[in-house]
mmCIF file of C-alpha atoms in Angstrom:
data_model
loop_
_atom_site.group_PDB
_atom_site.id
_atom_site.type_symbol
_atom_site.label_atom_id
_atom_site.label_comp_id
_atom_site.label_asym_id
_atom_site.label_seq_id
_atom_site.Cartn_x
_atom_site.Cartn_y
_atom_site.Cartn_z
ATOM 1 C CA UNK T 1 115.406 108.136 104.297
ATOM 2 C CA UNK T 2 111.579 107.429 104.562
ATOM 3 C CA UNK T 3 109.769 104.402 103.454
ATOM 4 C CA UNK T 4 106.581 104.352 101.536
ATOM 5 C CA UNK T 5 104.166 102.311 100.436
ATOM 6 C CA UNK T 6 101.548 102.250 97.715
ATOM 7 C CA UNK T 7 98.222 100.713 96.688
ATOM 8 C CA UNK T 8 97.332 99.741 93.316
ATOM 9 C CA UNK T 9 97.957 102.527 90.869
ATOM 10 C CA UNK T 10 96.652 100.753 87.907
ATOM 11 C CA UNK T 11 97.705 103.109 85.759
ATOM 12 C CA UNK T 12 96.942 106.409 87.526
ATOM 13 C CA UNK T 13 99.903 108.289 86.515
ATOM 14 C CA UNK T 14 99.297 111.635 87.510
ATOM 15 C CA UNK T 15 97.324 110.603 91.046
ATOM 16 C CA UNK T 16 100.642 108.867 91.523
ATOM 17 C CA UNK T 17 103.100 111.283 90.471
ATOM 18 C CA UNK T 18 100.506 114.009 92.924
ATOM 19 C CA UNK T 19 101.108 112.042 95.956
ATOM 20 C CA UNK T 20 104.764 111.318 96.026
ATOM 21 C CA UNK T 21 104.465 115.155 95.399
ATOM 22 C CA UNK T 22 102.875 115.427 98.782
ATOM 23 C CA UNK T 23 105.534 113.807 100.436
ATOM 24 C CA UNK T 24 108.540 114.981 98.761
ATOM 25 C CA UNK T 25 109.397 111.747 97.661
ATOM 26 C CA UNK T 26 113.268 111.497 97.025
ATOM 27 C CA UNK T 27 114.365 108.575 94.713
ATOM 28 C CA UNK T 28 117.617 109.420 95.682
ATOM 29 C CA UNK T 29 117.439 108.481 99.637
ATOM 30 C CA UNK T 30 113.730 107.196 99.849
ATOM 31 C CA UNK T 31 112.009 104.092 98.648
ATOM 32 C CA UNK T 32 108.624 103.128 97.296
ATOM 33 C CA UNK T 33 107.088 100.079 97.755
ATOM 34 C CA UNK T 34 104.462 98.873 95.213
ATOM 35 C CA UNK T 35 101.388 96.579 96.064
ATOM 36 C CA UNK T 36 101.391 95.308 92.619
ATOM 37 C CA UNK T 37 98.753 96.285 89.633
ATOM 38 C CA UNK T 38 100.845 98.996 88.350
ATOM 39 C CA UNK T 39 98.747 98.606 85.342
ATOM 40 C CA UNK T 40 95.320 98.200 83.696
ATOM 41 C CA UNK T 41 92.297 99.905 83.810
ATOM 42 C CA UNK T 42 93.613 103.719 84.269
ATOM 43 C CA UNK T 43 94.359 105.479 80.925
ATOM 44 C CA UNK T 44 98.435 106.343 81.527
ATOM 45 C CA UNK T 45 99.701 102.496 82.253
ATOM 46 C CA UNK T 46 103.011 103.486 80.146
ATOM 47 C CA UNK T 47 103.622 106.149 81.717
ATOM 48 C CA UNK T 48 103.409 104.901 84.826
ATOM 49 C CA UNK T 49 105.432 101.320 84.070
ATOM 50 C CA UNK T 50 108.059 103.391 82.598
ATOM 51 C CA UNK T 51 108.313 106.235 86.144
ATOM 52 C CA UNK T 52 108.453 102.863 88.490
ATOM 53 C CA UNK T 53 111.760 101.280 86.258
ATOM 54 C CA UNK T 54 113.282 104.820 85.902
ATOM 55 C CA UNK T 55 113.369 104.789 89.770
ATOM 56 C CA UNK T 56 115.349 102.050 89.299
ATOM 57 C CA UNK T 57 116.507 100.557 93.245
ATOM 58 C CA UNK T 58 114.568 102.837 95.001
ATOM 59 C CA UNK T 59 111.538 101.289 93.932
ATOM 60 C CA UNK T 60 110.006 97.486 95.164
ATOM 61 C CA UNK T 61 107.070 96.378 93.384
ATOM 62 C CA UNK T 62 105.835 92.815 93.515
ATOM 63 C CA UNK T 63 103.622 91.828 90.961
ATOM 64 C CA UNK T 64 100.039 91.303 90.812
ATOM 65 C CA UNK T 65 97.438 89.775 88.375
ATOM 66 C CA UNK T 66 97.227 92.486 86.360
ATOM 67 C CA UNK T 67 101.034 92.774 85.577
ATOM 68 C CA UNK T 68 100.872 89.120 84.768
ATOM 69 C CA UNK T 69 98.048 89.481 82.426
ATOM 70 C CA UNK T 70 100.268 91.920 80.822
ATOM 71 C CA UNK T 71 102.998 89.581 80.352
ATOM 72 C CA UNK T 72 100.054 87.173 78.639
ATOM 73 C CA UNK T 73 98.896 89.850 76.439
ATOM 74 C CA UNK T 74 102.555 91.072 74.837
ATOM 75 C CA UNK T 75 103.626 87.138 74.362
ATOM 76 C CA UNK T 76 99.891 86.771 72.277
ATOM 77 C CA UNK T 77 98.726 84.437 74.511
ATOM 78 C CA UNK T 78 95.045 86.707 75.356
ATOM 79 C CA UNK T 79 93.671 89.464 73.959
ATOM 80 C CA UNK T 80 93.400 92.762 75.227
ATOM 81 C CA UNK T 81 90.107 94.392 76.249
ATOM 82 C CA UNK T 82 89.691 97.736 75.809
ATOM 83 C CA UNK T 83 88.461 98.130 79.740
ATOM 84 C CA UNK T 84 92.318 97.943 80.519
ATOM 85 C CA UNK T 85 93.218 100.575 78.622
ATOM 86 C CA UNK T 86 96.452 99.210 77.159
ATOM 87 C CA UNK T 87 97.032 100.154 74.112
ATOM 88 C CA UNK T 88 99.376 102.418 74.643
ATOM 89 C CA UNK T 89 101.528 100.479 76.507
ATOM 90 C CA UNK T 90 101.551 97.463 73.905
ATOM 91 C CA UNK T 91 102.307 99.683 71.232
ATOM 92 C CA UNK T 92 104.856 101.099 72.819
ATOM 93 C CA UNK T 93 108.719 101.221 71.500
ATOM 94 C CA UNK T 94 110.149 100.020 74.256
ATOM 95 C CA UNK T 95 107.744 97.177 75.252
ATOM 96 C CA UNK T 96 110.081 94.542 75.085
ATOM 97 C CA UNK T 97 112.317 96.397 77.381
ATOM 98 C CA UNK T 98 109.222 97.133 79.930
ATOM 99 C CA UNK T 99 108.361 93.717 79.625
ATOM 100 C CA UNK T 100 111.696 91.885 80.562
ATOM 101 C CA UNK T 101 111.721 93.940 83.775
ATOM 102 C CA UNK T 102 108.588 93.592 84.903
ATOM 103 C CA UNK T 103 109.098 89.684 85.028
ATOM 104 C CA UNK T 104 112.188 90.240 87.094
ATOM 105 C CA UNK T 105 110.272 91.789 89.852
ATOM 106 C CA UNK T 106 108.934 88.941 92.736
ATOM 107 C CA UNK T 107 105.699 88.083 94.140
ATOM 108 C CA UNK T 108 106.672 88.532 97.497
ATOM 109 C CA UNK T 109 109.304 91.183 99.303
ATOM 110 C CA UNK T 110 110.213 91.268 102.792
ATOM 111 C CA UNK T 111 111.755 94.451 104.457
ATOM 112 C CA UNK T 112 115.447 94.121 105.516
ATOM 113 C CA UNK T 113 115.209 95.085 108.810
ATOM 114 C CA UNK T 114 111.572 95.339 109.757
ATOM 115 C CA UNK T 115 108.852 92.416 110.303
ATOM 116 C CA UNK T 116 107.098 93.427 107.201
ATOM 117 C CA UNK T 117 106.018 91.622 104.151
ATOM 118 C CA UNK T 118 104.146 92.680 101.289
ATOM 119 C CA UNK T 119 101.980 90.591 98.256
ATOM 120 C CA UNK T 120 99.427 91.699 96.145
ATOM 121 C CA UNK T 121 96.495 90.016 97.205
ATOM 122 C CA UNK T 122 97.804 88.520 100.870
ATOM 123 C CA UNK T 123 99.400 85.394 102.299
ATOM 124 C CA UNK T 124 96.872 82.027 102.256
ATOM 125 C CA UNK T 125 96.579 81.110 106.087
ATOM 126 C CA UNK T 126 97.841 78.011 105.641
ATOM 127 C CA UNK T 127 101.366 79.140 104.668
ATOM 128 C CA UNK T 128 104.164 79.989 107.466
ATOM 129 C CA UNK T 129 106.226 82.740 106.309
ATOM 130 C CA UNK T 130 109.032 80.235 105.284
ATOM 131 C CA UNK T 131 106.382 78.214 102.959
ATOM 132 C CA UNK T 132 105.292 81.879 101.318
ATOM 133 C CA UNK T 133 108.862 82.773 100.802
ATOM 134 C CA UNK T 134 109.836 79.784 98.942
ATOM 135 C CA UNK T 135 106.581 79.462 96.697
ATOM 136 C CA UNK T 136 107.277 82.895 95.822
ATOM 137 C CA UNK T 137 110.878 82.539 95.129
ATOM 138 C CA UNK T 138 109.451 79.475 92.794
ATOM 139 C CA UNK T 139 107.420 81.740 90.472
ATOM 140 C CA UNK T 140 109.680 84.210 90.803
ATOM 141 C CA UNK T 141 112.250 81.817 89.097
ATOM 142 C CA UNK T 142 109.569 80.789 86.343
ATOM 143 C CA UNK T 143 109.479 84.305 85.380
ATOM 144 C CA UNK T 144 113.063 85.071 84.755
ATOM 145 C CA UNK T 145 113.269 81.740 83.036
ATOM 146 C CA UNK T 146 113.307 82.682 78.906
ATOM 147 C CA UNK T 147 111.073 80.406 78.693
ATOM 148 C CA UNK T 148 108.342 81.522 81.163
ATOM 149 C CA UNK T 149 105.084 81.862 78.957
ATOM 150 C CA UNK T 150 105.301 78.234 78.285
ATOM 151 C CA UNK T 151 106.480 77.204 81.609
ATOM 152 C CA UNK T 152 103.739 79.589 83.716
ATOM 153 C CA UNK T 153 101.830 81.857 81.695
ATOM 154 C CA UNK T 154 99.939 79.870 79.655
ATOM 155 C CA UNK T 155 99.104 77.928 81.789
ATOM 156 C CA UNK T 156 98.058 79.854 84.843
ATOM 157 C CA UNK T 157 94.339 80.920 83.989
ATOM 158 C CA UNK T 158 92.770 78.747 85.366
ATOM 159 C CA UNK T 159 90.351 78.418 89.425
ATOM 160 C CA UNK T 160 90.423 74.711 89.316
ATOM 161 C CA UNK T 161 94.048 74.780 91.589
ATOM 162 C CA UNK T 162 92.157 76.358 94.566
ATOM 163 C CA UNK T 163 93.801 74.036 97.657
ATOM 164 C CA UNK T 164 97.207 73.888 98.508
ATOM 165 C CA UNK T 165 98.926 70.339 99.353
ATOM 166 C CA UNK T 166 102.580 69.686 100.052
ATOM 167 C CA UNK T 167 102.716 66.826 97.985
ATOM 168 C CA UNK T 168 101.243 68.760 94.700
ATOM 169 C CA UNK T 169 103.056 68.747 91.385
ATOM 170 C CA UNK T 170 105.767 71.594 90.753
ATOM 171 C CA UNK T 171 103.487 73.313 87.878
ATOM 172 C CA UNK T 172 100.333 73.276 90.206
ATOM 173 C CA UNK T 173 102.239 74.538 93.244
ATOM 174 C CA UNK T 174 103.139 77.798 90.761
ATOM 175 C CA UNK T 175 100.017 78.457 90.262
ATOM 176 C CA UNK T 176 98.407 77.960 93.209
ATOM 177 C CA UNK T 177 100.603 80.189 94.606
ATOM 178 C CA UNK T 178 100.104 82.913 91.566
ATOM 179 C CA UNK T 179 95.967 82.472 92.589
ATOM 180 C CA UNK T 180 96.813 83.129 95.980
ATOM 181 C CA UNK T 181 99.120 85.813 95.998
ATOM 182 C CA UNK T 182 97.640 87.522 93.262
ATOM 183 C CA UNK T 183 94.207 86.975 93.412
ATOM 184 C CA UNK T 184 92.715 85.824 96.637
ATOM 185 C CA UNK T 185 89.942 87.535 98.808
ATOM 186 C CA UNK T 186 87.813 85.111 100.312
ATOM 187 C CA UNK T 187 87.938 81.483 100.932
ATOM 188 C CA UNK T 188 85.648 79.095 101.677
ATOM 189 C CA UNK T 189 85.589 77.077 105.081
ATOM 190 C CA UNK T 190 88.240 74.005 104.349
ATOM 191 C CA UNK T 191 90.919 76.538 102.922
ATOM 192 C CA UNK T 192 90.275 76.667 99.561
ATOM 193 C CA UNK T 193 90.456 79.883 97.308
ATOM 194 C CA UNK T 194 87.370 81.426 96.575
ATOM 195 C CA UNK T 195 87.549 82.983 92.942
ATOM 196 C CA UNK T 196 83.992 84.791 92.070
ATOM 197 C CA UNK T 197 82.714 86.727 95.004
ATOM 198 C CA UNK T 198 84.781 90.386 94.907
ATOM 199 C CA UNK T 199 82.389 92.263 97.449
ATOM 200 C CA UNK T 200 82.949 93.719 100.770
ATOM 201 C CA UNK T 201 82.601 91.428 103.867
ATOM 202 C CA UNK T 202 79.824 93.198 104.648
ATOM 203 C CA UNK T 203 77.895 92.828 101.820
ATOM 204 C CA UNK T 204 78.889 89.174 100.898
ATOM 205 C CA UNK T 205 75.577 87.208 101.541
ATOM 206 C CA UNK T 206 77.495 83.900 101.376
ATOM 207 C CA UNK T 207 78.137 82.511 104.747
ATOM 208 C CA UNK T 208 79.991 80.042 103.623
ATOM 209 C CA UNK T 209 82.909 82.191 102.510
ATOM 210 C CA UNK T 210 85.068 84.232 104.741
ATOM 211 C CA UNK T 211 88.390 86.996 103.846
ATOM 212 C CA UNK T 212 91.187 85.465 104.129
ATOM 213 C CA UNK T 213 92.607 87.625 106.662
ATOM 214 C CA UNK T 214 89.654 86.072 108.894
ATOM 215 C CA UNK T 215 91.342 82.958 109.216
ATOM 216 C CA UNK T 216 93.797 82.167 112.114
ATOM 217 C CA UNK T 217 97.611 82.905 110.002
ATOM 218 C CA UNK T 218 101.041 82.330 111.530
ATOM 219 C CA UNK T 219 102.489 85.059 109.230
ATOM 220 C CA UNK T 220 100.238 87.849 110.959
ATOM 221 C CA UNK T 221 101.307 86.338 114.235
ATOM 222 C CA UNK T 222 104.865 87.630 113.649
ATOM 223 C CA UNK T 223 104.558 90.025 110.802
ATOM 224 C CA UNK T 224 102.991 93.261 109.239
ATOM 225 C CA UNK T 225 101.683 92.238 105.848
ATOM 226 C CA UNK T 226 100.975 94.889 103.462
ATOM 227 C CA UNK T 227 98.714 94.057 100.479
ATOM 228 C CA UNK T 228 96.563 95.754 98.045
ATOM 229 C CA UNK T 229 94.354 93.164 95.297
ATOM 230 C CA UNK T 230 90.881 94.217 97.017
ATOM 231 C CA UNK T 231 89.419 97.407 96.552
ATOM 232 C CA UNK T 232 86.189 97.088 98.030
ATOM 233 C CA UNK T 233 87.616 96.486 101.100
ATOM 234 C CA UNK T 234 88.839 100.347 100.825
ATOM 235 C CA UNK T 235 91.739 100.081 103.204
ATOM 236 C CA UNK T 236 89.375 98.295 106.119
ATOM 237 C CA UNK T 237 90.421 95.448 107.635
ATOM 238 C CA UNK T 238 89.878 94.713 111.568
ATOM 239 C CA UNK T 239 93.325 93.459 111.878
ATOM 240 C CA UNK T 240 96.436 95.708 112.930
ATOM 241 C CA UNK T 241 99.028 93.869 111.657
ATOM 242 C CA UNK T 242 97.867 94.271 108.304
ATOM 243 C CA UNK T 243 97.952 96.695 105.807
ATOM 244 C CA UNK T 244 95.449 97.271 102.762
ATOM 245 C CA UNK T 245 96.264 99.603 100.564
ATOM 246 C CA UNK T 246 94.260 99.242 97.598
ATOM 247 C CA UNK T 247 91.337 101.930 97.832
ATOM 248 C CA UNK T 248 89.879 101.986 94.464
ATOM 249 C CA UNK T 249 91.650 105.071 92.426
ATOM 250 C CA UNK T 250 91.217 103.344 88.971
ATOM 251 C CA UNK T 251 87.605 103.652 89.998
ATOM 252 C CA UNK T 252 87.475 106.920 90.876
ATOM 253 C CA UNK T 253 88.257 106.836 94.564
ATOM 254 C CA UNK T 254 92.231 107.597 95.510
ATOM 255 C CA UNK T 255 95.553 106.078 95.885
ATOM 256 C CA UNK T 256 96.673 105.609 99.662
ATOM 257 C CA UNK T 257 100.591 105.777 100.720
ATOM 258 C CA UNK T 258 101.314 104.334 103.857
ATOM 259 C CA UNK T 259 104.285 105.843 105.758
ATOM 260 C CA UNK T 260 106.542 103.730 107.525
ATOM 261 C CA UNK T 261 108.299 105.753 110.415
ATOM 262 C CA UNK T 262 105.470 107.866 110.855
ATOM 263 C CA UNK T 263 103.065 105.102 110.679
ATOM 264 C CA UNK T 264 100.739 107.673 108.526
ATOM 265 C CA UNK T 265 98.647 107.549 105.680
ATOM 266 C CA UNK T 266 98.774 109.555 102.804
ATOM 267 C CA UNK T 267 95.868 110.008 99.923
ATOM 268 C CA UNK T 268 95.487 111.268 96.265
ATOM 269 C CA UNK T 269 92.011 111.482 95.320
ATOM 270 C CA UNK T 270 91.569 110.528 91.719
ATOM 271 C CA UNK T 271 91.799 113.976 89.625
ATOM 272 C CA UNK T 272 89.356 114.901 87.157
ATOM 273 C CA UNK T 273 90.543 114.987 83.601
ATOM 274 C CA UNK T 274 91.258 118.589 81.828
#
């Protein structure tokens, strides 16, 4: 059995069907593990939704803020933009079908038997591992909920729940902890989520804002945490208990698979169209 996991696809079908290629990727003995933003922005997001649910247990996505935007756009809540390239897949026959179970997957999954955990956009350093796993568990409760556009969706575009407090309302604690663990790259110096800025540290000229990962966290005191979200970071981060995985494939970079046991990583550069 070998255990892999996988940036943001985003749609890249055939970069992601190439890789697992490269690696022989059983469904039948090995697993892949999916940073979230499995669609959007490349041109084959049907495809792809419809490969990860035909792998059925062997695969473990977590969702990220493009797979909840989906959910918004098939219950009419936004509009689609052409930019995300989903026409396709909200046309589709089966959309209902691809819909109900991509709100069944979590925010948040931790391996059974290894310190790992894995979001799509990190773990706010305020939050223990505990705290993560049962703010995740809450969303993940919303979603299953038949009621879930109303109860979350409509209601979670908004950057004006940026701070996280123990004592906040049930509805605000879901969506701070969709912002966070969907969207987050840099915060600002008292904690609070940072929504605008989407450059490299070494770019940003705001001093006032640092990653997230720069601030002291008990979770990467005790665990690996794999995440994807932030593609200019282009798998760099100065910390080795973390993983990034997103390196920018949708924008004409590649896809990265990082190999557990080996402790290798794997790329797909993105492949020109025919």
């Amino acid at each position: 059995m070998a255990t892999y996991f996988i940036g943001d696809i985003q749609g890249c079908y055939d970069e992601l069907r190439a890789i697992l290629s490269q690696v022989d990727f059983n469904p039948s003995k090995d697993e892949l593990w999916i940073v979230g933003d499995m669609v959007a922005r490349g041109d084959k997001s049907l495809e792809t939704i419809r490969y990860i649910k035909s792998l059925e247990n062997s695969a473990k996505p977590v969702l990220g803020n493009h797979d909840l935007h989906l959910l918004a756009l098939h219950g009419k809540l936004k509009r689609p933009k052409p930019s995300d390239q989903l026409s396709a897949l909200l046309c589709a026959d089966d959309i209902d079908e691809l819909v109900d179970w991509l709100r069944l997957q979590p925010l948040l999954r931790q391996h059974p038997s290894q310190p790992i955990v894995m979001t799509h956009a990190g773990i706010p350093p305020q939050w223990d591992i505990a705290t993560a796993i049962e703010e995740a568990n809450a969303v993940h409760r919303a979603l299953m909920s038949p009621n879930y556009l109303t109860h979350l969706i409509k209601d979670m575009y908004t950057d004006d729940i940026d701070d996280w407090a123990e004592s906040m309302p049930s509805k605000q604690r879901l969506i701070y902890c969709v912002n966070a663990l969907t969207r987050m790259r840099y915060l600002n110096a008292d904690g609070r989520l940072d929504f605008s800025c989407k450059l490299p540290p070494e770019s940003n000229p705001d001093n006032t804002l640092k990653p997230w990962f720069h601030f002291p966290s008990m979770v990467s005191e005790t665990h690996t945490l794999v995440f994807g979200h932030w593609a200019a970071l282009m798998g760099k981060v100065d910390n080795p208990a973390l993983q990034a995985l997103d390196t920018g494939c949708c924008w004409g970079e590649y896809l990265t698979l990082w190999h557990l046991e080996s402790n290798q990583k794997i790329t797909q550069k993105k492949l020109k169209k025919s």
